[in-house]
Amino acid sequence: MVGKSVSIVVIPFTVTSRNKLGHDPENRSGDKDLELPLFGLSTLLTATNNFSFNNKLGEGGYGPVYKGLLEDGQEIAVKRLAKTSTQGLHEFKNEVILISKLQHRNLVKLLGCCLEGAEKMLIYEYMPNKGLDSFIFDKTQSELLDWPTRYHIIIGIARGLLYLHQDSRLRIIHRDLKVSNILLDADMNPKISDFGLARIFGGNQIEANTNRVVGTYGYMAPEYAGDGNFSIKSDVYSFGVILLEIVYGVKNRGFINNDHCNNLVGHAWRLHIEERPLQSVTKCLGESINVSQVLRSIHVGLLCVQHHPEDRPTTTSAIQMLESEGPLPSPKEPGFYFGKTKQDTPVSCSYETSSNNEISISLLAGR
């Protein structure tokens, strides 16, 4: 029992039409009877101090997230569906169905939900170190992440992704894997979060197509952003971007270089083919750096972001390559690589402009 005002209920999700809890016909999963702890609204109002601004942890397309403290002293994170959210009902249902069936040390744990009046909320374990983005993209906080910690985070993300793709009883494609969706617990263990856009693959299915392209610029694989095709290899592409961001300490989208107009992926590729991959590695690694591991991580990252999905490794292969010392295959040109200097193509620079905020997209018609 996680709190005094918590009861166990069976939540029926009968998936029949869009108007029943925002069903997306692309993600049919049959009738779902989910047994989850149901938190009372009064319990959550007390825990979050009436959803006060001081308790707010952040906000996404789904709605705001608040820190809460239950009467028994347990800290929680409350994800509250915004009344103005256009996708929230579908994402709420999708996240409950998926995350309630998944258990792994590198996935955030769902504790329960609240369905009272107009309120729809998900209650998660609280992650005291918040998102990975709050560390690697912050000049002060990034100094707290030495190389052993970064490598530990990389391997943890990969193992969580492997569980989603292969080891769980469902095959899950996350579709919005990014650093802000990687949460860190008190021991800096990474946990993949936010399954509102995830998709279930059944049987031997390995890929699918959608007319509703959703995700975040900078992390989306080219075949998904352009044509709506997604698979485990599109998640692998996103993982490759995250891996490079962890090593270099900068965002892929909004990356700025005086010599060219490429994003971080393109920059890492240029450094690779010029045989100087360590040149832009984040300086805060200092003496903690393990050159062999860093070089291997960059190389695997470039293998993951190759333009064609069939060239990218599986998550299993990526982990094996990261943890081994054997030879690695040569990466091919990555997706979204321009290969031009600023002097050659001034217009192309507008694609990856500097931005303080990530931009999530939902295109109603993929090309």
GROMACS .gro file of C-alpha atoms in nm, residues 1-337:
model
  337
    1MET     CA    1   0.000   0.000   0.000
    2VAL     CA    2   0.146   0.334  -0.107
    3GLY     CA    3  -0.075   0.575   0.088
    4LYS     CA    4  -0.374   0.587   0.322
    5SER     CA    5  -0.617   0.707   0.054
    6VAL     CA    6  -0.517   0.453  -0.205
    7SER     CA    7  -0.731   0.162  -0.318
    8ILE     CA    8  -0.675  -0.110  -0.575
    9VAL     CA    9  -0.917  -0.096  -0.865
   10VAL     CA   10  -0.958  -0.262  -1.201
   11ILE     CA   11  -0.960   0.001  -1.474
   12PRO     CA   12  -1.131  -0.129  -1.789
   13PHE     CA   13  -1.000   0.007  -2.118
   14THR     CA   14  -1.230  -0.122  -2.389
   15VAL     CA   15  -1.064  -0.015  -2.710
   16THR     CA   16  -1.335   0.035  -2.968
   17SER     CA   17  -1.334   0.388  -3.105
   18ARG     CA   18  -1.148   0.717  -3.091
   19ASN     CA   19  -1.404   0.877  -2.861
   20LYS     CA   20  -1.340   0.623  -2.584
   21LEU     CA   21  -1.037   0.754  -2.401
   22GLY     CA   22  -0.879   0.885  -2.720
   23HIS     CA   23  -0.814   0.553  -2.894
   24ASP     CA   24  -0.572   0.565  -3.185
   25PRO     CA   25  -0.673   0.301  -3.443
   26GLU     CA   26  -0.304   0.255  -3.529
   27ASN     CA   27  -0.234   0.116  -3.182
   28ARG     CA   28  -0.497  -0.152  -3.132
   29SER     CA   29  -0.430  -0.354  -2.823
   30GLY     CA   30  -0.762  -0.524  -2.753
   31ASP     CA   31  -0.968  -0.503  -2.437
   32LYS     CA   32  -0.756  -0.411  -2.138
   33ASP     CA   33  -0.849  -0.465  -1.776
   34LEU     CA   34  -0.573  -0.304  -1.575
   35GLU     CA   35  -0.537  -0.348  -1.201
   36LEU     CA   36  -0.374  -0.034  -1.064
   37PRO     CA   37  -0.366   0.153  -0.733
   38LEU     CA   38  -0.614   0.440  -0.756
   39PHE     CA   39  -0.515   0.756  -0.570
   40GLY     CA   40  -0.782   0.988  -0.438
   41LEU     CA   41  -0.775   1.349  -0.557
   42SER     CA   42  -0.768   1.477  -0.198
   43THR     CA   43  -0.457   1.267  -0.134
   44LEU     CA   44  -0.278   1.423  -0.430
   45LEU     CA   45  -0.392   1.776  -0.346
   46THR     CA   46  -0.240   1.735  -0.001
   47ALA     CA   47   0.075   1.568  -0.135
   48THR     CA   48   0.143   1.844  -0.390
   49ASN     CA   49   0.030   2.138  -0.176
   50ASN     CA   50  -0.266   2.194  -0.410
   51PHE     CA   51  -0.043   2.157  -0.715
   52SER     CA   52   0.155   2.461  -0.613
   53PHE     CA   53   0.403   2.625  -0.847
   54ASN     CA   54   0.685   2.546  -0.604
   55ASN     CA   55   0.609   2.174  -0.646
   56LYS     CA   56   0.611   2.186  -1.025
   57LEU     CA   57   0.887   1.976  -1.180
   58GLY     CA   58   0.821   2.055  -1.546
   59GLU     CA   59   0.567   2.044  -1.824
   60GLY     CA   60   0.530   1.869  -2.158
   61GLY     CA   61   0.266   1.822  -2.425
   62TYR     CA   62   0.070   1.597  -2.189
   63GLY     CA   63   0.061   1.849  -1.908
   64PRO     CA   64   0.248   1.955  -1.591
   65VAL     CA   65   0.434   1.723  -1.353
   66TYR     CA   66   0.444   1.791  -0.978
   67LYS     CA   67   0.645   1.657  -0.688
   68GLY     CA   68   0.438   1.515  -0.406
   69LEU     CA   69   0.488   1.373  -0.058
   70LEU     CA   70   0.248   1.111   0.074
   71GLU     CA   71   0.154   1.082   0.443
   72ASP     CA   72   0.383   0.782   0.484
   73GLY     CA   73   0.681   0.990   0.364
   74GLN     CA   74   0.703   0.844   0.013
   75GLU     CA   75   0.798   1.095  -0.256
   76ILE     CA   76   0.604   1.078  -0.581
   77ALA     CA   77   0.581   1.253  -0.918
   78VAL     CA   78   0.229   1.339  -1.035
   79LYS     CA   79   0.173   1.376  -1.409
   80ARG     CA   80  -0.148   1.576  -1.451
   81LEU     CA   81  -0.338   1.577  -1.780
   82ALA     CA   82  -0.384   1.937  -1.891
   83LYS     CA   83  -0.744   2.024  -1.976
   84THR     CA   84  -0.620   2.200  -2.290
   85SER     CA   85  -0.410   1.904  -2.408
   86THR     CA   86  -0.505   1.794  -2.761
   87GLN     CA   87  -0.340   1.450  -2.742
   88GLY     CA   88  -0.358   1.394  -2.368
   89LEU     CA   89  -0.645   1.144  -2.346
   90HIS     CA   90  -0.486   0.912  -2.599
   91GLU     CA   91  -0.142   0.948  -2.440
   92PHE     CA   92  -0.288   0.885  -2.093
   93LYS     CA   93  -0.451   0.559  -2.203
   94ASN     CA   94  -0.146   0.453  -2.400
   95GLU     CA   95   0.093   0.519  -2.115
   96VAL     CA   96  -0.119   0.336  -1.858
   97ILE     CA   97  -0.158   0.030  -2.081
   98LEU     CA   98   0.212   0.010  -2.164
   99ILE     CA   99   0.400   0.112  -1.851
  100SER     CA  100   0.172  -0.091  -1.620
  101LYS     CA  101   0.293  -0.406  -1.797
  102LEU     CA  102   0.664  -0.319  -1.795
  103GLN     CA  103   0.905  -0.376  -1.508
  104HIS     CA  104   1.275  -0.302  -1.546
  105ARG     CA  105   1.531  -0.117  -1.335
  106ASN     CA  106   1.594   0.123  -1.624
  107LEU     CA  107   1.227   0.213  -1.678
  108VAL     CA  108   1.042   0.458  -1.456
  109LYS     CA  109   0.791   0.282  -1.228
  110LEU     CA  110   0.419   0.363  -1.242
  111LEU     CA  111   0.270   0.361  -0.891
  112GLY     CA  112  -0.092   0.428  -0.982
  113CYS     CA  113  -0.335   0.678  -1.127
  114CYS     CA  114  -0.616   0.917  -1.038
  115LEU     CA  115  -0.947   0.925  -1.227
  116GLU     CA  116  -1.175   1.160  -1.037
  117GLY     CA  117  -1.412   1.407  -1.194
  118ALA     CA  118  -1.232   1.578  -1.484
  119GLU     CA  119  -0.892   1.488  -1.340
  120LYS     CA  120  -0.672   1.225  -1.502
  121MET     CA  121  -0.330   1.178  -1.343
  122LEU     CA  122  -0.046   0.927  -1.343
  123ILE     CA  123   0.162   0.876  -1.029
  124TYR     CA  124   0.524   0.770  -1.067
  125GLU     CA  125   0.819   0.706  -0.842
  126TYR     CA  126   1.000   1.034  -0.782
  127MET     CA  127   1.336   1.080  -0.951
  128PRO     CA  128   1.538   1.323  -0.731
  129ASN     CA  129   1.793   1.404  -1.000
  130LYS     CA  130   1.523   1.484  -1.257
  131GLY     CA  131   1.609   1.462  -1.628
  132LEU     CA  132   1.942   1.385  -1.787
  133ASP     CA  133   1.913   1.708  -1.986
  134SER     CA  134   1.934   1.911  -1.664
  135PHE     CA  135   2.286   1.774  -1.617
  136ILE     CA  136   2.457   1.740  -1.953
  137PHE     CA  137   2.335   2.071  -2.098
  138ASP     CA  138   2.401   2.280  -1.786
  139LYS     CA  139   2.753   2.422  -1.745
  140THR     CA  140   2.751   2.380  -1.366
  141GLN     CA  141   2.563   2.052  -1.337
  142SER     CA  142   2.758   1.888  -1.620
  143GLU     CA  143   3.073   1.901  -1.408
  144LEU     CA  144   2.907   1.654  -1.170
  145LEU     CA  145   2.896   1.392  -1.445
  146ASP     CA  146   3.240   1.237  -1.477
  147TRP     CA  147   3.304   0.979  -1.747
  148PRO     CA  148   3.230   0.666  -1.535
  149THR     CA  149   2.889   0.815  -1.448
  150ARG     CA  150   2.815   0.903  -1.811
  151TYR     CA  151   2.918   0.556  -1.926
  152HIS     CA  152   2.698   0.401  -1.655
  153ILE     CA  153   2.406   0.611  -1.784
  154ILE     CA  154   2.472   0.512  -2.147
  155ILE     CA  155   2.472   0.141  -2.065
  156GLY     CA  156   2.161   0.178  -1.847
  157ILE     CA  157   1.966   0.349  -2.125
  158ALA     CA  158   2.074   0.079  -2.369
  159ARG     CA  159   1.963  -0.198  -2.133
  160GLY     CA  160   1.625  -0.033  -2.080
  161LEU     CA  161   1.583  -0.003  -2.455
  162LEU     CA  162   1.684  -0.367  -2.502
  163TYR     CA  163   1.411  -0.467  -2.258
  164LEU     CA  164   1.153  -0.270  -2.457
  165HIS     CA  165   1.265  -0.408  -2.792
  166GLN     CA  166   1.334  -0.768  -2.702
  167ASP     CA  167   1.311  -0.888  -2.343
  168SER     CA  168   0.966  -0.772  -2.229
  169ARG     CA  169   0.652  -0.968  -2.312
  170LEU     CA  170   0.553  -0.679  -2.538
  171ARG     CA  171   0.775  -0.537  -2.812
  172ILE     CA  172   0.766  -0.162  -2.756
  173ILE     CA  173   0.884   0.116  -2.988
  174HIS     CA  174   0.923   0.428  -2.774
  175ARG     CA  175   0.913   0.686  -3.059
  176ASP     CA  176   1.016   0.980  -2.840
  177LEU     CA  177   1.346   0.875  -2.685
  178LYS     CA  178   1.543   1.187  -2.586
  179VAL     CA  179   1.758   1.310  -2.297
  180SER     CA  180   1.467   1.488  -2.125
  181ASN     CA  181   1.282   1.155  -2.115
  182ILE     CA  182   1.573   0.990  -1.932
  183LEU     CA  183   1.522   1.041  -1.558
  184LEU     CA  184   1.791   0.987  -1.294
  185ASP     CA  185   1.736   0.839  -0.950
  186ALA     CA  186   1.935   0.918  -0.636
  187ASP     CA  187   2.218   0.690  -0.749
  188MET     CA  188   2.224   0.836  -1.102
  189ASN     CA  189   2.065   0.524  -1.249
  190PRO     CA  190   1.886   0.619  -1.574
  191LYS     CA  191   1.520   0.534  -1.622
  192ILE     CA  192   1.337   0.573  -1.952
  193SER     CA  193   1.008   0.761  -1.910
  194ASP     CA  194   0.713   0.904  -2.104
  195PHE     CA  195   0.543   0.624  -2.298
  196GLY     CA  196   0.255   0.835  -2.426
  197LEU     CA  197   0.370   0.803  -2.788
  198ALA     CA  198   0.497   0.444  -2.769
  199ARG     CA  199   0.367   0.167  -2.994
  200ILE     CA  200   0.323  -0.206  -2.939
  201PHE     CA  201   0.456  -0.445  -3.203
  202GLY     CA  202   0.303  -0.791  -3.213
  203GLY     CA  203   0.448  -1.128  -3.307
  204ASN     CA  204   0.730  -1.101  -3.558
  205GLN     CA  205   0.641  -0.746  -3.666
  206ILE     CA  206   0.955  -0.538  -3.715
  207GLU     CA  207   0.829  -0.211  -3.867
  208ALA     CA  208   0.517  -0.003  -3.928
  209ASN     CA  209   0.399   0.313  -4.097
  210THR     CA  210   0.191   0.600  -3.963
  211ASN     CA  211   0.021   0.907  -4.102
  212ARG     CA  212   0.063   1.074  -3.763
  213VAL     CA  213   0.431   1.146  -3.717
  214VAL     CA  214   0.504   1.232  -3.354
  215GLY     CA  215   0.830   1.293  -3.176
  216THR     CA  216   1.097   1.555  -3.121
  217TYR     CA  217   1.314   1.726  -3.379
  218GLY     CA  218   1.677   1.631  -3.342
  219TYR     CA  219   1.603   1.275  -3.228
  220MET     CA  220   1.379   1.149  -3.508
  221ALA     CA  221   1.522   0.904  -3.761
  222PRO     CA  222   1.507   1.027  -4.124
  223GLU     CA  223   1.278   0.748  -4.245
  224TYR     CA  224   1.031   0.832  -3.968
  225ALA     CA  225   1.043   1.211  -4.001
  226GLY     CA  226   1.015   1.191  -4.380
  227ASP     CA  227   0.789   0.894  -4.454
  228GLY     CA  228   0.633   0.790  -4.123
  229ASN     CA  229   0.817   0.455  -4.119
  230PHE     CA  230   0.928   0.343  -3.774
  231SER     CA  231   1.082   0.034  -3.619
  232ILE     CA  232   1.323  -0.061  -3.343
  233LYS     CA  233   1.589   0.094  -3.568
  234SER     CA  234   1.426   0.438  -3.536
  235ASP     CA  235   1.463   0.406  -3.157
  236VAL     CA  236   1.825   0.301  -3.216
  237TYR     CA  237   1.877   0.623  -3.413
  238SER     CA  238   1.743   0.825  -3.117
  239PHE     CA  239   1.972   0.633  -2.881
  240GLY     CA  240   2.269   0.719  -3.105
  241VAL     CA  241   2.184   1.090  -3.081
  242ILE     CA  242   2.158   1.065  -2.701
  243LEU     CA  243   2.490   0.881  -2.686
  244LEU     CA  244   2.665   1.157  -2.883
  245GLU     CA  245   2.500   1.427  -2.671
  246ILE     CA  246   2.624   1.259  -2.351
  247VAL     CA  247   2.981   1.236  -2.486
  248TYR     CA  248   3.000   1.585  -2.635
  249GLY     CA  249   2.782   1.759  -2.376
  250VAL     CA  250   2.577   1.963  -2.627
  251LYS     CA  251   2.239   1.934  -2.798
  252ASN     CA  252   2.207   1.786  -3.144
  253ARG     CA  253   1.942   2.038  -3.239
  254GLY     CA  254   2.074   2.390  -3.205
  255PHE     CA  255   2.440   2.287  -3.225
  256ILE     CA  256   2.652   2.575  -3.357
  257ASN     CA  257   2.993   2.551  -3.521
  258ASN     CA  258   3.184   2.833  -3.691
  259ASP     CA  259   3.298   2.612  -3.980
  260HIS     CA  260   2.980   2.440  -4.094
  261CYS     CA  261   2.603   2.427  -4.062
  262ASN     CA  262   2.570   2.067  -3.945
  263ASN     CA  263   2.398   1.953  -3.629
  264LEU     CA  264   2.593   1.759  -3.363
  265VAL     CA  265   2.548   1.433  -3.556
  266GLY     CA  266   2.699   1.593  -3.867
  267HIS     CA  267   2.977   1.749  -3.662
  268ALA     CA  268   3.066   1.416  -3.501
  269TRP     CA  269   3.072   1.256  -3.846
  270ARG     CA  270   3.310   1.523  -3.982
  271LEU     CA  271   3.542   1.473  -3.685
  272HIS     CA  272   3.531   1.098  -3.744
  273ILE     CA  273   3.622   1.110  -4.113
  274GLU     CA  274   3.894   1.367  -4.033
  275GLU     CA  275   4.027   1.127  -3.765
  276ARG     CA  276   3.995   1.373  -3.477
  277PRO     CA  277   3.685   1.248  -3.288
  278LEU     CA  278   3.805   1.361  -2.944
  279GLN     CA  279   3.840   1.726  -3.043
  280SER     CA  280   3.497   1.843  -2.922
  281VAL     CA  281   3.445   1.599  -2.633
  282THR     CA  282   3.312   1.786  -2.331
  283LYS     CA  283   3.601   1.932  -2.131
  284CYS     CA  284   3.434   1.861  -1.796
  285LEU     CA  285   3.538   1.494  -1.823
  286GLY     CA  286   3.889   1.599  -1.722
  287GLU     CA  287   4.105   1.326  -1.573
  288SER     CA  288   3.809   1.091  -1.541
  289ILE     CA  289   3.808   1.027  -1.915
  290ASN     CA  290   3.864   0.674  -2.041
  291VAL     CA  291   3.983   0.745  -2.394
  292SER     CA  292   3.916   0.394  -2.521
  293GLN     CA  293   3.558   0.393  -2.392
  294VAL     CA  294   3.491   0.745  -2.520
  295LEU     CA  295   3.619   0.661  -2.869
  296ARG     CA  296   3.414   0.342  -2.874
  297SER     CA  297   3.103   0.529  -2.756
  298ILE     CA  298   3.140   0.789  -3.033
  299HIS     CA  299   3.191   0.513  -3.290
  300VAL     CA  300   2.884   0.319  -3.173
  301GLY     CA  301   2.683   0.642  -3.167
  302LEU     CA  302   2.771   0.701  -3.531
  303LEU     CA  303   2.674   0.344  -3.620
  304CYS     CA  304   2.335   0.405  -3.457
  305VAL     CA  305   2.262   0.725  -3.652
  306GLN     CA  306   2.345   0.590  -3.999
  307HIS     CA  307   2.100   0.709  -4.263
  308HIS     CA  308   1.959   0.370  -4.362
  309PRO     CA  309   1.789   0.169  -4.084
  310GLU     CA  310   1.926  -0.163  -4.212
  311ASP     CA  311   2.280  -0.034  -4.151
  312ARG     CA  312   2.214   0.048  -3.786
  313PRO     CA  313   2.289  -0.213  -3.518
  314THR     CA  314   2.022  -0.370  -3.301
  315THR     CA  315   2.016  -0.267  -2.936
  316THR     CA  316   2.176  -0.601  -2.848
  317SER     CA  317   2.464  -0.539  -3.090
  318ALA     CA  318   2.507  -0.182  -2.966
  319ILE     CA  319   2.549  -0.303  -2.606
  320GLN     CA  320   2.791  -0.575  -2.711
  321MET     CA  321   3.002  -0.326  -2.904
  322LEU     CA  322   3.002  -0.076  -2.617
  323GLU     CA  323   3.114  -0.335  -2.363
  324SER     CA  324   3.366  -0.523  -2.577
  325GLU     CA  325   3.713  -0.436  -2.701
  326GLY     CA  326   3.692  -0.599  -3.044
  327PRO     CA  327   3.703  -0.428  -3.385
  328LEU     CA  328   3.405  -0.217  -3.492
  329PRO     CA  329   3.251  -0.185  -3.839
  330SER     CA  330   3.301   0.146  -4.017
  331PRO     CA  331   2.996   0.373  -3.995
  332LYS     CA  332   2.833   0.510  -4.308
  333GLU     CA  333   2.709   0.865  -4.353
  334PRO     CA  334   2.447   0.958  -4.092
  335GLY     CA  335   2.096   1.084  -4.150
  336PHE     CA  336   2.042   1.462  -4.164
  337TYR     CA  337   2.404   1.528  -4.260
   0.00000   0.00000   0.00000
